[in-house]
mmCIF file of N, CA and C in Angstrom:
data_model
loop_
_atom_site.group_PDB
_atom_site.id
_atom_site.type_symbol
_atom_site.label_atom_id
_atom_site.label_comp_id
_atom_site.label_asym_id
_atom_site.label_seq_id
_atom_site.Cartn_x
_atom_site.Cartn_y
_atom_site.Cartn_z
ATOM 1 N N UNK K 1 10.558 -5.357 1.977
ATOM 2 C CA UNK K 1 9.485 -4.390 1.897
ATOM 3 C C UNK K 1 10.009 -3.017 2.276
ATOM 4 N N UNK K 2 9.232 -2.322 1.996
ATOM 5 C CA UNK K 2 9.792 -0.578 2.385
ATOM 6 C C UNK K 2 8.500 0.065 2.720
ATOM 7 N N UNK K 3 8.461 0.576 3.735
ATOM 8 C CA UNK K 3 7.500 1.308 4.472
ATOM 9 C C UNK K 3 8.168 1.948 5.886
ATOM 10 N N UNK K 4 7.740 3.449 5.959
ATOM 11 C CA UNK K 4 8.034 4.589 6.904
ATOM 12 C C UNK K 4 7.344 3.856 7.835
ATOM 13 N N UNK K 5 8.392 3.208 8.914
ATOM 14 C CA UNK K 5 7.213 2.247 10.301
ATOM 15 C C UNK K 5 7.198 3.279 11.651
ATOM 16 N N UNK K 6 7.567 4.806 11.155
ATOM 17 C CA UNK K 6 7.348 5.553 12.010
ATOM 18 C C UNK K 6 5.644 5.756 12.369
ATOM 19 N N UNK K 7 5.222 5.536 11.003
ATOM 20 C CA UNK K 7 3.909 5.909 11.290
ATOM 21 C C UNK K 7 2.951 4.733 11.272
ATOM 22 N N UNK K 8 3.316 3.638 12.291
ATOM 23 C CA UNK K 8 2.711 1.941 12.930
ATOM 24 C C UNK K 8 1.181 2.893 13.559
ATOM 25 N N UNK K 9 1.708 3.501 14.080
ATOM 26 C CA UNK K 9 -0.056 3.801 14.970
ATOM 27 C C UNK K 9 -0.810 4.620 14.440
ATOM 28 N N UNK K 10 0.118 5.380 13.367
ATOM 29 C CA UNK K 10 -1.344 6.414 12.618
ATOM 30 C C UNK K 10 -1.844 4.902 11.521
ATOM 31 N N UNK K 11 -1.973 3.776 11.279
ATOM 32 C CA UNK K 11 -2.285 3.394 9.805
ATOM 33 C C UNK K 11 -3.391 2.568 10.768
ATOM 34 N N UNK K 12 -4.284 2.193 9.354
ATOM 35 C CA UNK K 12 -5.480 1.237 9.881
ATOM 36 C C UNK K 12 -4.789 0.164 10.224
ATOM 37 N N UNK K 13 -5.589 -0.410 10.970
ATOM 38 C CA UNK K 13 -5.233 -2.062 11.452
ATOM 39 C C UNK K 13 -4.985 -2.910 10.422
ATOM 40 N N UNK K 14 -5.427 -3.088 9.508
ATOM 41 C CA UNK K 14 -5.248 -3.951 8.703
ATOM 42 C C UNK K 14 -3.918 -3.904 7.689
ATOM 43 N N UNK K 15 -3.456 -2.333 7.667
ATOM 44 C CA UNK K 15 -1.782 -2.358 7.276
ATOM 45 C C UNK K 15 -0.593 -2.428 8.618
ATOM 46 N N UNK K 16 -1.375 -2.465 9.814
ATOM 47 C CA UNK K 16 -0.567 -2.749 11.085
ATOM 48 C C UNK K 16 -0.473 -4.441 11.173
ATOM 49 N N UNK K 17 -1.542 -5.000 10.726
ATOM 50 C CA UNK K 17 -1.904 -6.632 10.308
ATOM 51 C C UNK K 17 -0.800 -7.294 9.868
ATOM 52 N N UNK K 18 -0.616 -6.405 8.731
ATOM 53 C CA UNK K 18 0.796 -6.889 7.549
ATOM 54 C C UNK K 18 1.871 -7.049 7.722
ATOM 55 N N UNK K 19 1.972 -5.555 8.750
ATOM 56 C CA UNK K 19 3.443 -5.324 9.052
ATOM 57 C C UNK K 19 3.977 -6.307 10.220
ATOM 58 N N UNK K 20 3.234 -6.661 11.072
ATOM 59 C CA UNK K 20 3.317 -7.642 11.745
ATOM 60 C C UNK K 20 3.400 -9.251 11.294
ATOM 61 N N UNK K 21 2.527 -9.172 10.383
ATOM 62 C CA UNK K 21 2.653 -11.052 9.597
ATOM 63 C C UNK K 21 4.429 -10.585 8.726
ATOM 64 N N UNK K 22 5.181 -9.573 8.273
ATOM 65 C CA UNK K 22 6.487 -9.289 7.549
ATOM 66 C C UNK K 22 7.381 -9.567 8.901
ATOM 67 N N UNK K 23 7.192 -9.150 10.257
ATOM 68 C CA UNK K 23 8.174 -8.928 11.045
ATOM 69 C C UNK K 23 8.006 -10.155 12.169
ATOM 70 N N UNK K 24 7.333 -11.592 11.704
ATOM 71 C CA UNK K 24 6.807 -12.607 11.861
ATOM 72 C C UNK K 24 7.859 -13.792 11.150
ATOM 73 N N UNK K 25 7.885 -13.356 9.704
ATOM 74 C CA UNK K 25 8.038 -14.194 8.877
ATOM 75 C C UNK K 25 9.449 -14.287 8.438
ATOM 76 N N UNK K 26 10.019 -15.143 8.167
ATOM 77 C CA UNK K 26 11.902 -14.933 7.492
ATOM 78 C C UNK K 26 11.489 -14.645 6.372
ATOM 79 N N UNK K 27 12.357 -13.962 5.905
ATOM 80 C CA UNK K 27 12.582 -13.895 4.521
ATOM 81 C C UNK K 27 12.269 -12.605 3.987
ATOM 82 N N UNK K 28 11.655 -11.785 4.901
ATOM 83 C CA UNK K 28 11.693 -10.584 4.335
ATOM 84 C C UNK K 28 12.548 -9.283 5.504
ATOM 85 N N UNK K 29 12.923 -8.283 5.032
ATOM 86 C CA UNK K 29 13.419 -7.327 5.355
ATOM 87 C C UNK K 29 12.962 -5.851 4.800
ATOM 88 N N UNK K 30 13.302 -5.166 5.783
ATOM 89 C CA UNK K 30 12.118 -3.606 5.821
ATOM 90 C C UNK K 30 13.508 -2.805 4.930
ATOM 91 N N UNK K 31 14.059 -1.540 4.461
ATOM 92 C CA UNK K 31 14.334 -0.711 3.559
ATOM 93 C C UNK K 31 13.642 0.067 3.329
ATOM 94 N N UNK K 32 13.669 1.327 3.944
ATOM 95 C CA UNK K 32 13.021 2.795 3.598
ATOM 96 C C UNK K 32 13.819 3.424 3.552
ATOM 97 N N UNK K 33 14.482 4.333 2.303
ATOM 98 C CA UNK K 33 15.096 5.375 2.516
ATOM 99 C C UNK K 33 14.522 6.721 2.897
ATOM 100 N N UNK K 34 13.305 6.979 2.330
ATOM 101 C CA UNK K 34 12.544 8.187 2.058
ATOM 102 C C UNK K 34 12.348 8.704 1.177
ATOM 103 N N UNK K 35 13.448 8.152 0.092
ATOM 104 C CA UNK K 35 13.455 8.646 -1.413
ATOM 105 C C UNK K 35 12.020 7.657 -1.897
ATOM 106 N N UNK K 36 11.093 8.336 -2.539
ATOM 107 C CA UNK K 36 10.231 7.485 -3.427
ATOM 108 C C UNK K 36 11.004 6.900 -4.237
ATOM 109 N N UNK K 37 11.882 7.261 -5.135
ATOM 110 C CA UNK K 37 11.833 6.667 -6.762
ATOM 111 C C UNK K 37 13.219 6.037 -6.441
ATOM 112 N N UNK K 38 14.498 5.954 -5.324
ATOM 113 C CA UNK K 38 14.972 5.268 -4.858
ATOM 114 C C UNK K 38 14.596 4.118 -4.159
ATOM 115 N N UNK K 39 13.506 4.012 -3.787
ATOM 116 C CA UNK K 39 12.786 2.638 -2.769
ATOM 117 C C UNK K 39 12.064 1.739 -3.861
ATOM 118 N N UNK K 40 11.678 2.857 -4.856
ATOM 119 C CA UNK K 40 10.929 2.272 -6.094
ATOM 120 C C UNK K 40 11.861 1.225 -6.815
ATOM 121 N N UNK K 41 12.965 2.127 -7.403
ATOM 122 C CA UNK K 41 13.897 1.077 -8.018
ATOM 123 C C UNK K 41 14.580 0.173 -7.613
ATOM 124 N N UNK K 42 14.739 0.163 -6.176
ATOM 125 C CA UNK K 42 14.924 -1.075 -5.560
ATOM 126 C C UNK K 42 13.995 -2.559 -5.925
ATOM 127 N N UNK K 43 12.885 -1.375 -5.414
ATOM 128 C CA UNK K 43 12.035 -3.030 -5.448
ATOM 129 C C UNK K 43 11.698 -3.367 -6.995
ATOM 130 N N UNK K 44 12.165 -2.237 -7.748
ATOM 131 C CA UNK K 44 12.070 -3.103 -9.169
ATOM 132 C C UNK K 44 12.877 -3.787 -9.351
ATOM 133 N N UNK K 45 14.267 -3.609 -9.097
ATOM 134 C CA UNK K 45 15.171 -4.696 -9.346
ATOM 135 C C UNK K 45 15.246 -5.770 -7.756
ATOM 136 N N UNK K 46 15.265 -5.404 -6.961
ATOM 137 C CA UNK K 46 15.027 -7.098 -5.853
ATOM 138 C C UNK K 46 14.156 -7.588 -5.742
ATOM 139 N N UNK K 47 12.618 -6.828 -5.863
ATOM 140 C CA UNK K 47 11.630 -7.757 -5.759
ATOM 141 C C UNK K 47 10.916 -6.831 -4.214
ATOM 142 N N UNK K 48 9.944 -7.155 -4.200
ATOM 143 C CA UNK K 48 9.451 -6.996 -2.667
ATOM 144 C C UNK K 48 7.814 -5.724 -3.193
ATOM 145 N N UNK K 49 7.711 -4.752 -1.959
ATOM 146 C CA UNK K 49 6.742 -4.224 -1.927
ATOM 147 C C UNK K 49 7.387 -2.695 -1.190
ATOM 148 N N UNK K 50 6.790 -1.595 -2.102
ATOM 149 C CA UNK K 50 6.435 -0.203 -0.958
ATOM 150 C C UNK K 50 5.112 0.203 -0.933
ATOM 151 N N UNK K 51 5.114 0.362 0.485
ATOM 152 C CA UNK K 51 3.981 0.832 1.054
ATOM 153 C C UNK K 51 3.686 2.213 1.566
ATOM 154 N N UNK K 52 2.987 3.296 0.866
ATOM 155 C CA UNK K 52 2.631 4.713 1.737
ATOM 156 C C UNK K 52 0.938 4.621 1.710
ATOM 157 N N UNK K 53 0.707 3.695 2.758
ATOM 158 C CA UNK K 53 -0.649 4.229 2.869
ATOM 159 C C UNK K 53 -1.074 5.236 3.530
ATOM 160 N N UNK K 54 -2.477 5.684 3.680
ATOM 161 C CA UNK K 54 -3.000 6.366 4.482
ATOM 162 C C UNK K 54 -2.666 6.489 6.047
ATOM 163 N N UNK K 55 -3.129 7.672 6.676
ATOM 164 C CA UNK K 55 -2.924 7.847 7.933
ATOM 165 C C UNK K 55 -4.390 8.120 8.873
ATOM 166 N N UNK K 56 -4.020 8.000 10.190
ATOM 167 C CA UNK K 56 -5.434 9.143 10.113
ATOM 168 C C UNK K 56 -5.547 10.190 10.234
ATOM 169 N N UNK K 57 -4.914 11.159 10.118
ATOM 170 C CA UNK K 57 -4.195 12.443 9.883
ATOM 171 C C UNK K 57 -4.698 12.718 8.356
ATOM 172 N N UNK K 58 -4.212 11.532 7.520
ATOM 173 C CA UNK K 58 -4.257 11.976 6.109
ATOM 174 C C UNK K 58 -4.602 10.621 5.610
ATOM 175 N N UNK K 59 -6.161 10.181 5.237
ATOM 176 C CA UNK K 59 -6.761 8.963 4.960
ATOM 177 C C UNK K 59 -6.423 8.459 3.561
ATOM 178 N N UNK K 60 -6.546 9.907 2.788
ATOM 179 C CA UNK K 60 -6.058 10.178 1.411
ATOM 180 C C UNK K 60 -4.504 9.338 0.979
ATOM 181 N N UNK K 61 -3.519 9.235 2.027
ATOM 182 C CA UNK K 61 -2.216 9.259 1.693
ATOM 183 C C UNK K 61 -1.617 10.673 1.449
ATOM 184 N N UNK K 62 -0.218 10.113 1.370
ATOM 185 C CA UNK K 62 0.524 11.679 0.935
ATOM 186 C C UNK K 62 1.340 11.801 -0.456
ATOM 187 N N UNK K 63 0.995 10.771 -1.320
ATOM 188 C CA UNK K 63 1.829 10.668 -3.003
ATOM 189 C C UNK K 63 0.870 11.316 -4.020
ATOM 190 N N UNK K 64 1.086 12.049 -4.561
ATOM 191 C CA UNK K 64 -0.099 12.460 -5.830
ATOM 192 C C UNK K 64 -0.383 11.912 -6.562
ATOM 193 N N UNK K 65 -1.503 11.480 -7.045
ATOM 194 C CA UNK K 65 -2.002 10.503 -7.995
ATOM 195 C C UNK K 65 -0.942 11.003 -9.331
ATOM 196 N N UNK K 66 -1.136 11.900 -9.606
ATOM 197 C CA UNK K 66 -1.109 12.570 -11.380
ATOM 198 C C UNK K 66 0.573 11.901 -11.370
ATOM 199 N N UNK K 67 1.118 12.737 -10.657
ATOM 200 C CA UNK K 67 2.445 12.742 -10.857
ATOM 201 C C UNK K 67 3.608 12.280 -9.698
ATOM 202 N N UNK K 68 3.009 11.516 -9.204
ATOM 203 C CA UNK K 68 3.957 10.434 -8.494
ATOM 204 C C UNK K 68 3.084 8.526 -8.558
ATOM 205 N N UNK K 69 1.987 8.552 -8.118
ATOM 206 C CA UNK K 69 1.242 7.075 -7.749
ATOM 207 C C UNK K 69 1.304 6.665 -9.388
ATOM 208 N N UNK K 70 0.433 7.682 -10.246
ATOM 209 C CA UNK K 70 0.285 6.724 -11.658
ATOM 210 C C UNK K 70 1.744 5.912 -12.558
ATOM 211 N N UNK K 71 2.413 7.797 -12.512
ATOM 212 C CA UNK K 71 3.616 7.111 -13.191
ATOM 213 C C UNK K 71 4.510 6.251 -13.064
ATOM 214 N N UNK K 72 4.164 5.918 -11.451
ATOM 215 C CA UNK K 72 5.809 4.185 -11.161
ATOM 216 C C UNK K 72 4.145 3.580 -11.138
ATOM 217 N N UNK K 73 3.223 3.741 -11.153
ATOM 218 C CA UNK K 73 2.237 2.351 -11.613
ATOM 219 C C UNK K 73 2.577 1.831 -13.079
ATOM 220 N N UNK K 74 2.495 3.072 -14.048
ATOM 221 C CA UNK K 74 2.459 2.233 -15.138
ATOM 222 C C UNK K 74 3.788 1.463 -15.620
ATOM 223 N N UNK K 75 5.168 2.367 -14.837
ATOM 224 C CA UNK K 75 6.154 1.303 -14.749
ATOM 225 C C UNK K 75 6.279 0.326 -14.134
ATOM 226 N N UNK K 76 5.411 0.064 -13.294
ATOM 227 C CA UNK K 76 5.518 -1.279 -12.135
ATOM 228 C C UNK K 76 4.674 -2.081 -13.574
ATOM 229 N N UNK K 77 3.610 -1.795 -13.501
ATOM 230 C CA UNK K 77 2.993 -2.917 -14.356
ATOM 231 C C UNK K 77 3.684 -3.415 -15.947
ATOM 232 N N UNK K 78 4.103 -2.510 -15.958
ATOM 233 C CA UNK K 78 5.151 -2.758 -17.135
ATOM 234 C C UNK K 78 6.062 -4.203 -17.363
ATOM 235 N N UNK K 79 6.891 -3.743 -16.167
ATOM 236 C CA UNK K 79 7.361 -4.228 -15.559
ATOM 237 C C UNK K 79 6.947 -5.801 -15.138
ATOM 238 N N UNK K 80 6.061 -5.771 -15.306
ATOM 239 C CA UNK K 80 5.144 -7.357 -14.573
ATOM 240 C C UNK K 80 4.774 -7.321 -13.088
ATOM 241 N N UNK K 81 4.610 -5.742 -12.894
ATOM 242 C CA UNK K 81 4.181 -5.791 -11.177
ATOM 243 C C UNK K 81 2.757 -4.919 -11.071
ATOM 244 N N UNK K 82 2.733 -4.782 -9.490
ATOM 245 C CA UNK K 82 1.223 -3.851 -9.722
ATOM 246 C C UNK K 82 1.344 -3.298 -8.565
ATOM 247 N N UNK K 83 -0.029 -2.217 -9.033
ATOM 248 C CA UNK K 83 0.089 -0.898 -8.504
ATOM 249 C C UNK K 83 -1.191 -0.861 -7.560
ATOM 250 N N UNK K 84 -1.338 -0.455 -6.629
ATOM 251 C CA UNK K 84 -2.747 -0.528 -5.805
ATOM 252 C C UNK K 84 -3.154 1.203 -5.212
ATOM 253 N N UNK K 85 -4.325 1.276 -4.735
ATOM 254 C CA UNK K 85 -4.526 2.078 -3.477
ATOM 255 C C UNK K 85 -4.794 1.253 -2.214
ATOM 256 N N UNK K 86 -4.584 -0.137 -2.404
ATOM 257 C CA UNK K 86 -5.135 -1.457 -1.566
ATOM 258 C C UNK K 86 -6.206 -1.906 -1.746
ATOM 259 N N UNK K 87 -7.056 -1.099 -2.140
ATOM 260 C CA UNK K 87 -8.449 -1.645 -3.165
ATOM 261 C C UNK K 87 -8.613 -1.207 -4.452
ATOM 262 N N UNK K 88 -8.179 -0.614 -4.854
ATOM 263 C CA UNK K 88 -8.568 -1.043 -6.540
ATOM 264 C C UNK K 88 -6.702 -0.199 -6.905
ATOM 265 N N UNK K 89 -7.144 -0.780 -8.279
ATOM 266 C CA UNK K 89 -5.075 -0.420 -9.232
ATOM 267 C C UNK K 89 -5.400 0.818 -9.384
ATOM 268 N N UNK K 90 -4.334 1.563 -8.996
ATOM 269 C CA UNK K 90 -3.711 2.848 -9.296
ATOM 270 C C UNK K 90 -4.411 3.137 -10.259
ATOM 271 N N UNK K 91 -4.000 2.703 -12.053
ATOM 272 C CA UNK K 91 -3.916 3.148 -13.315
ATOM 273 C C UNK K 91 -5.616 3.078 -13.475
ATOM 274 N N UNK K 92 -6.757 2.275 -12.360
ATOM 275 C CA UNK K 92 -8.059 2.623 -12.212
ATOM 276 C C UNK K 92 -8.388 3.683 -11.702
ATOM 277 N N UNK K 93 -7.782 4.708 -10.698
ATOM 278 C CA UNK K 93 -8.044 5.869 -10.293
ATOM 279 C C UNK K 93 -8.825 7.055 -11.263
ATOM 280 N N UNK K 94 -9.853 7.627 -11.372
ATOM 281 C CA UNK K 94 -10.450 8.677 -11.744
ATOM 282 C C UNK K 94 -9.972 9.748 -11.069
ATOM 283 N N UNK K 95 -8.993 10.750 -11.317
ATOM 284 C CA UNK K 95 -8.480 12.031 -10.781
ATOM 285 C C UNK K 95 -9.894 12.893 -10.315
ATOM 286 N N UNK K 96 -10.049 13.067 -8.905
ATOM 287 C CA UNK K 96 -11.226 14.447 -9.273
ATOM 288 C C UNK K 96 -10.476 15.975 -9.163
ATOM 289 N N UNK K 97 -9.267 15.838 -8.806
ATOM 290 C CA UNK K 97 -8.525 16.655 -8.724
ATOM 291 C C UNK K 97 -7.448 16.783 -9.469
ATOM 292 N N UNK K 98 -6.574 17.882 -9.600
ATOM 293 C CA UNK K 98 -5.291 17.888 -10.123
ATOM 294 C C UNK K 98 -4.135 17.180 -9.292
ATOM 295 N N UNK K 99 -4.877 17.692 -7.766
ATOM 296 C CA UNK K 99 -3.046 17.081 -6.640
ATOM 297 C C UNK K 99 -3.740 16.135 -5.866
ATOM 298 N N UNK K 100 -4.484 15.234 -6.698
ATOM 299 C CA UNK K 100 -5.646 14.436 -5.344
ATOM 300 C C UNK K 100 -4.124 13.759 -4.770
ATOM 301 N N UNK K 101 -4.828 12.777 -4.065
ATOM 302 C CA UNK K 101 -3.564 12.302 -3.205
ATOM 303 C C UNK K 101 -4.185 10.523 -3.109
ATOM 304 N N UNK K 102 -3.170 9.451 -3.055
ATOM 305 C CA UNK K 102 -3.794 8.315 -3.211
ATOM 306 C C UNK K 102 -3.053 7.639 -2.193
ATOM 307 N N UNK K 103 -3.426 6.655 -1.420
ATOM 308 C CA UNK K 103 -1.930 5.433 -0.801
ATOM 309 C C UNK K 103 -1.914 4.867 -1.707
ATOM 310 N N UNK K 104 -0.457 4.456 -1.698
ATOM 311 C CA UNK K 104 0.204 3.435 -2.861
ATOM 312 C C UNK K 104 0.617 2.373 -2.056
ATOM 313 N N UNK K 105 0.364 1.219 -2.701
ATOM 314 C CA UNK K 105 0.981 -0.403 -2.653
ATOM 315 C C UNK K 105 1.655 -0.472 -4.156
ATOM 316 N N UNK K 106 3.050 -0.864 -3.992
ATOM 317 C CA UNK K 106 3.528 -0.650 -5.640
ATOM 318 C C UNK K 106 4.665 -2.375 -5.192
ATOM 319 N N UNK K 107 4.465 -2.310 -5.911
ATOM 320 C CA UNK K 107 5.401 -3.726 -6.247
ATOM 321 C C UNK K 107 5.215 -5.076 -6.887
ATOM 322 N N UNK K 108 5.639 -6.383 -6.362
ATOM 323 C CA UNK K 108 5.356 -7.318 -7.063
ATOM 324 C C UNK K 108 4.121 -7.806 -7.072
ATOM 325 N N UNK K 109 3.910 -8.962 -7.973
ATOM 326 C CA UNK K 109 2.189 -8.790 -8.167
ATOM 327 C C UNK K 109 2.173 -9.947 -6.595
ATOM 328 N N UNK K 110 2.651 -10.688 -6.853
ATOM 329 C CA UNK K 110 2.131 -11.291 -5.521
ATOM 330 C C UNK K 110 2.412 -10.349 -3.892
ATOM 331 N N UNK K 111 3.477 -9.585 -3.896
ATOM 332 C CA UNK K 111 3.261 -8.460 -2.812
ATOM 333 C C UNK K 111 1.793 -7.945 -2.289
ATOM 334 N N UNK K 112 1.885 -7.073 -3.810
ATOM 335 C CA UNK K 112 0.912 -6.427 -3.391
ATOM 336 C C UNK K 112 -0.191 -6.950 -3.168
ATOM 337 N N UNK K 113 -0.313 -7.844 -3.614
ATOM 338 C CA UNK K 113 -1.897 -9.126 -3.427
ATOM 339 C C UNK K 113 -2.004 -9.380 -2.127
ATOM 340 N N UNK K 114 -1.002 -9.625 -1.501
ATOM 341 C CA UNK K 114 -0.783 -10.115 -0.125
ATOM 342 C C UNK K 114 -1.042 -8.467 0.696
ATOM 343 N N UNK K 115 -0.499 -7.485 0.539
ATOM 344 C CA UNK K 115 -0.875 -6.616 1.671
ATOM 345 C C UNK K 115 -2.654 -6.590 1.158
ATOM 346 N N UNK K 116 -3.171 -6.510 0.094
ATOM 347 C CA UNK K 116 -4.610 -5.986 -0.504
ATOM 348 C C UNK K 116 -5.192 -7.415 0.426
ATOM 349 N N UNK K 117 -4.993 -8.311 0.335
ATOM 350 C CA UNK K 117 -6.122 -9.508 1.332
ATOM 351 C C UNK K 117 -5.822 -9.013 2.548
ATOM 352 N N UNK K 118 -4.970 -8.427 2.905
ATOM 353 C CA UNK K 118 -5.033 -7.920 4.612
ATOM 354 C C UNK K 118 -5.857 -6.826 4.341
ATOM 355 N N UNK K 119 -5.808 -6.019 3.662
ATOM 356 C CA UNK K 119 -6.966 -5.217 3.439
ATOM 357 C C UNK K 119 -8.549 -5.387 3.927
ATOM 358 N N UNK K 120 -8.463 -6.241 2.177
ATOM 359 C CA UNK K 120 -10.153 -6.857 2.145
ATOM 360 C C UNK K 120 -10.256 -8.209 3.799
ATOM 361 N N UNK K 121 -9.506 -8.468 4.253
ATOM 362 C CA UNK K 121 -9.659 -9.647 5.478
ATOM 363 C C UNK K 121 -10.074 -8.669 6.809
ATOM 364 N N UNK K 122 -9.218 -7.195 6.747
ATOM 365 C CA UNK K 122 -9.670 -6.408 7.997
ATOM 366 C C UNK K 122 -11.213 -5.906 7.409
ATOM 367 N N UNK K 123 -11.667 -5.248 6.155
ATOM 368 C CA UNK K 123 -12.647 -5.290 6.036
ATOM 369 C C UNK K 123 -13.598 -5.883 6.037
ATOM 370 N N UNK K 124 -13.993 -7.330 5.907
ATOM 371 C CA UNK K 124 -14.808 -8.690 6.331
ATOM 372 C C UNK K 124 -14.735 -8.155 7.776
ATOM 373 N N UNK K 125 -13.746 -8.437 8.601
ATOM 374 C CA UNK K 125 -13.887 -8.545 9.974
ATOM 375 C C UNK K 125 -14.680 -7.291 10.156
ATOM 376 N N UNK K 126 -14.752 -6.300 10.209
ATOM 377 C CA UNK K 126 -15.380 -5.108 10.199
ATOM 378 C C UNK K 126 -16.724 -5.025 10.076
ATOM 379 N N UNK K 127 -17.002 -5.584 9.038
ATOM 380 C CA UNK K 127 -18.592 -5.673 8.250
ATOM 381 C C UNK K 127 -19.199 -7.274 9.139
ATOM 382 N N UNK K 128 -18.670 -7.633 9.573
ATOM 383 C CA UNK K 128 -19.209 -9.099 10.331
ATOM 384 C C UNK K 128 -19.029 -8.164 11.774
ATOM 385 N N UNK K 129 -18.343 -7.465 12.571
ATOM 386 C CA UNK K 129 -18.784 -6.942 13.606
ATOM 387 C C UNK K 129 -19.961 -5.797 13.656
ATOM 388 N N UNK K 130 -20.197 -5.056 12.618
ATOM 389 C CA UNK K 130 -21.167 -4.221 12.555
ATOM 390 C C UNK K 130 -22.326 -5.238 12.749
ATOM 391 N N UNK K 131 -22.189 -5.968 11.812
ATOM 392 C CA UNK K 131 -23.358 -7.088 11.703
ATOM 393 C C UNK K 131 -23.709 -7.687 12.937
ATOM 394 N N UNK K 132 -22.979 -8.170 13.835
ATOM 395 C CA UNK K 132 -23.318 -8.812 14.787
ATOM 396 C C UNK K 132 -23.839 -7.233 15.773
ATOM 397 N N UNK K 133 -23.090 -6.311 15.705
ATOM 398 C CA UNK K 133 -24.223 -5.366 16.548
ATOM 399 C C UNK K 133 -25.661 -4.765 16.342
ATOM 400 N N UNK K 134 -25.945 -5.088 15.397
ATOM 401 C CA UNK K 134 -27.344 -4.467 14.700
ATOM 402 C C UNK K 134 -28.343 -5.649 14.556
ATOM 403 N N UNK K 135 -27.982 -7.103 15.226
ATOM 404 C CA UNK K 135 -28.421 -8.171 15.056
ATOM 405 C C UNK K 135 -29.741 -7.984 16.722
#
């Protein structure tokens, strides 16, 4: 996997979730250079996942939809992989802007599936604690 783990305490829990079930598990190993389209082509040819999600600094992320998130989406999927914001695919994004800004999950399809249920699993937990306070 490849993700900047400088920034473990700015990300929601549920991509702190992940990174913890990766640094848990054999078989995988972290790789960030900093280069986007170097980390990219890695994981097109070994396999795995990059991750720039959001912060709370910057909820948005910091990759531009137009001209960084879409275009290695439509090569990831090309490719036979996929592209996320962690809830819905990249190449679904509606621009409202020219430089909007998106987090990217880019990689294999089962990767990215796996960080997106840590997603949607911290969100359940979330919506079942609201619930139990308004009860």
């Amino acid at each position: 996997y490849s993700v900047n783990e400088g920034n473990f305490w700015q990300w929601d829990e549920s991509i702190r979730d992940y990174i913890r079930y990766m640094h848990r598990h054999e078989g995988y190993s972290a790789r960030y250079s900093g280069a986007l389209v170097g980390d990219f082509h890695r994981i097109l040819f070994q396999g795995g996942v990059f991750l720039y999600p959001g912060t709370q600094k910057k909820p948005a992320g910091k990759l531009r939809l137009l001209y960084e998130a879409a275009p290695l989406a439509f090569l990831a999927e090309q490719a036979g992989g996929l592209a996320s914001t962690g809830v819905q695919p990249i190449m679904n994004v509606v621009p409202d802007e020219l430089h909007q800004r998106v987090p990217l999950v880019i990689g294999s399809c089962e990767n990215v599936k796996l960080v997106e249920s840590f997603i949607q699993e911290r969100a359940r937990l979330d919506q079942d604690a609201i619930a139990m306070t308004t009860e």
